[in-house]
């Protein structure tokens, strides 16, 4: 068996082993993983000993070597996971006031609600006793305005994070200007990493795991707490301090914070600096990968640096004639470019995408410098294996697959001219300087190839693809990489250059906003099964390859299933309830055979972050749901926080609520009042509003008292969605004979998240639910659902599902005997399983 085939199988086997280990729901004993790795080493030794044997025997041992490579990938990843899991936060320490001392580990992220930062622990104590905490934690220090409790928003380490600090941080003072390397003493409250668990949703717990974080929390700065105190300064993180200084200089120079945010993202990798509205435009036009430190920027930097260094190296012959004899100019340029690119990635924050690009470039550059000419599949697999060895959990990230699938497609489509400067689906080569016209044509073709191949994969990962992306990237790629990014980087040395960078960003933004305004700028499709997407990627690659058209046309039927996939809906006369996991708040999606309704939209976390944007919009897109009605039970922010995002995504949806005529949402979509007696029929399913009465709008009532109560029934099974009604409203419904007859329900949305002011015994006796869902945040400050309330449900034989332990909960009228919990669907060992 040829050595190349064995090595290819070895690399593929190792990657497959890692992928298999990532499917584990729970970790095994560490000794088992160690045995797998030791077995691989033993087989390698055995194969070396028999390499001179007969061909059949060599083939047999080659197959054995590949199989043990699978075991090695599985075992090595498992060992790392076991070691990391041993540093997890003890459940007994959650919610305790713990005094800690340590260092600010990275450039803090500043927001309107406060400041978020990574903290490296040196020591920790609880009530004077030393306790053991994870070595790295993620903290928020939330802003306040005096002794009154103030609204605080959760941390935002990623576009779809679901960390939930206390909704009102008690007696907080304004956070101070923290800097990387500073040593601080402070009191904190911690909890285990916990994120929202929704179908097709962002895995926040995996994100924290990959970042090496085993606890999140917030700084206690109340009047009863010892105030945080800076106790020293160090130079342990000079790069992070420099990044912070540059970011502050950008904001000081560029008055427009919107433009300054883009420049800061390009220079120091601060993606949080870009406003949400800009991200929406960038995604709609398919250029989001350009607006942060991506593989493309690093590759371009390495390429330019290698050309400049090689040119300087050749010119140095006059001074040191032997220099080029010792190290050829091409090698000096390639190695020097790689080193400078690594420094650039380090200054940009050393994010996971930047790390992947550096490892990819290093693998290919070093391989070429060794003089070996490997087939492209081996080069591709080797680069992938290097990345997976260093970061096994990258296999679970969308960016990993977008990068490597794009590179693989380019290799396959034009294997004779692929260069090593490939990243994030974009490629440049020296013909840009030597033959500009030919280079532009080649780059255009490569962009077309990547677009064809990645469209099905993008639909699988994001359920959305830009139709104007080809045009947008044709303009944005050279504009950002050859103009905006160089100007932004030069501004570090002479700040007035940032004014020119801001101008160039503003010009590009106008163009992209124009494109995003097109009615067909992007399309969304429902989430298709995995094998559909794999077939679609193969079809896109087939269309892009240089083959006869009758062969390339075979790619079309492979792509069509991804584009035409429609999720299964309830049949006529049946309905489905999906209680989304949105933290402390309510958000329920109701589906019939051909209609959809959203009941409440969860909380608003900050000016640019809410449950609608983070959870409901992606969820509705993945479900392929076009809703007919948005019902907002009442005006509390934990029920209407995401309404604007949902209404923006669903322009056809009507709005039904109890909000006042002067409410700001009335300007977004005119709302009709929900009034008891309203009734409509969808696909054989009856919808009826039970409260509030029309007379309730005439007086002054608490917002909870005005909650719209919705009854959904097909005549056999019934669901009751009640918002935040409290005991007086429950009693009013029970005492009304007409309404009391309609209260009996199989599924109940627990009133007011399980507050002690609701779920009265007389109400539960009338409803008699079999199942109930308590939508509340993990370790929320209210203590919802209250234990005494849960006892009332237990006494009546009702099974209560809580969002923190269940995740998104699904109940179907055609399968009324069970509730499906998302957190139990496909669990992984890094997922938090709270015992609440």
PDB file of C-alpha atoms in Angstrom, residues 584 586 599 634 639 704 707 709 720-727 729-730 733 748-760 763-764 767 769 772-776 784-786 789-790 792-793 800:
ATOM      1  CA  UNK A 584     -36.355  34.945  32.545  1.00  0.00           C
ATOM      2  CA  UNK A 586     -42.100  34.121  28.245  1.00  0.00           C
ATOM      3  CA  UNK A 599     -47.121  34.408  22.312  1.00  0.00           C
ATOM      4  CA  UNK A 634     -48.725  42.628  28.599  1.00  0.00           C
ATOM      5  CA  UNK A 639     -42.528  39.573  27.689  1.00  0.00           C
ATOM      6  CA  UNK A 704     -49.645  41.738  35.219  1.00  0.00           C
ATOM      7  CA  UNK A 707     -52.162  39.786  30.791  1.00  0.00           C
ATOM      8  CA  UNK A 709     -54.947  34.735  28.491  1.00  0.00           C
ATOM      9  CA  UNK A 720     -53.629  27.524  28.276  1.00  0.00           C
ATOM     10  CA  UNK A 721     -51.191  30.456  27.974  1.00  0.00           C
ATOM     11  CA  UNK A 722     -51.740  32.889  30.838  1.00  0.00           C
ATOM     12  CA  UNK A 723     -48.868  35.426  30.930  1.00  0.00           C
ATOM     13  CA  UNK A 724     -48.309  36.947  34.373  1.00  0.00           C
ATOM     14  CA  UNK A 725     -51.817  36.761  35.816  1.00  0.00           C
ATOM     15  CA  UNK A 726     -51.848  36.684  39.602  1.00  0.00           C
ATOM     16  CA  UNK A 727     -54.206  35.266  42.217  1.00  0.00           C
ATOM     17  CA  UNK A 729     -57.179  37.376  38.062  1.00  0.00           C
ATOM     18  CA  UNK A 730     -57.113  33.610  38.600  1.00  0.00           C
ATOM     19  CA  UNK A 733     -61.681  33.455  35.992  1.00  0.00           C
ATOM     20  CA  UNK A 748     -50.418  25.087  31.134  1.00  0.00           C
ATOM     21  CA  UNK A 749     -47.871  27.864  30.858  1.00  0.00           C
ATOM     22  CA  UNK A 750     -47.118  28.439  34.557  1.00  0.00           C
ATOM     23  CA  UNK A 751     -48.474  31.882  35.546  1.00  0.00           C
ATOM     24  CA  UNK A 752     -45.859  34.537  36.285  1.00  0.00           C
ATOM     25  CA  UNK A 753     -42.942  32.074  35.909  1.00  0.00           C
ATOM     26  CA  UNK A 754     -43.927  30.292  39.140  1.00  0.00           C
ATOM     27  CA  UNK A 755     -44.168  33.335  41.382  1.00  0.00           C
ATOM     28  CA  UNK A 756     -45.725  32.938  44.828  1.00  0.00           C
ATOM     29  CA  UNK A 757     -48.356  35.501  43.794  1.00  0.00           C
ATOM     30  CA  UNK A 758     -49.805  33.110  41.194  1.00  0.00           C
ATOM     31  CA  UNK A 759     -50.790  29.462  40.652  1.00  0.00           C
ATOM     32  CA  UNK A 760     -53.345  29.522  43.468  1.00  0.00           C
ATOM     33  CA  UNK A 763     -56.983  27.957  39.935  1.00  0.00           C
ATOM     34  CA  UNK A 764     -54.990  24.746  39.584  1.00  0.00           C
ATOM     35  CA  UNK A 767     -57.238  23.837  35.200  1.00  0.00           C
ATOM     36  CA  UNK A 769     -53.057  20.367  33.982  1.00  0.00           C
ATOM     37  CA  UNK A 772     -46.916  22.694  32.976  1.00  0.00           C
ATOM     38  CA  UNK A 773     -43.981  24.754  31.738  1.00  0.00           C
ATOM     39  CA  UNK A 774     -42.220  27.268  33.993  1.00  0.00           C
ATOM     40  CA  UNK A 775     -40.233  29.649  31.805  1.00  0.00           C
ATOM     41  CA  UNK A 776     -37.598  31.184  34.076  1.00  0.00           C
ATOM     42  CA  UNK A 784     -38.731  31.455  40.180  1.00  0.00           C
ATOM     43  CA  UNK A 785     -40.314  28.982  40.201  1.00  0.00           C
ATOM     44  CA  UNK A 786     -40.890  29.135  43.977  1.00  0.00           C
ATOM     45  CA  UNK A 789     -45.700  26.786  44.183  1.00  0.00           C
ATOM     46  CA  UNK A 790     -44.079  23.699  42.676  1.00  0.00           C
ATOM     47  CA  UNK A 792     -48.983  22.763  44.703  1.00  0.00           C
ATOM     48  CA  UNK A 793     -48.504  21.319  41.216  1.00  0.00           C
ATOM     49  CA  UNK A 800     -43.727  20.727  35.759  1.00  0.00           C
TER      50      UNK A 800
END
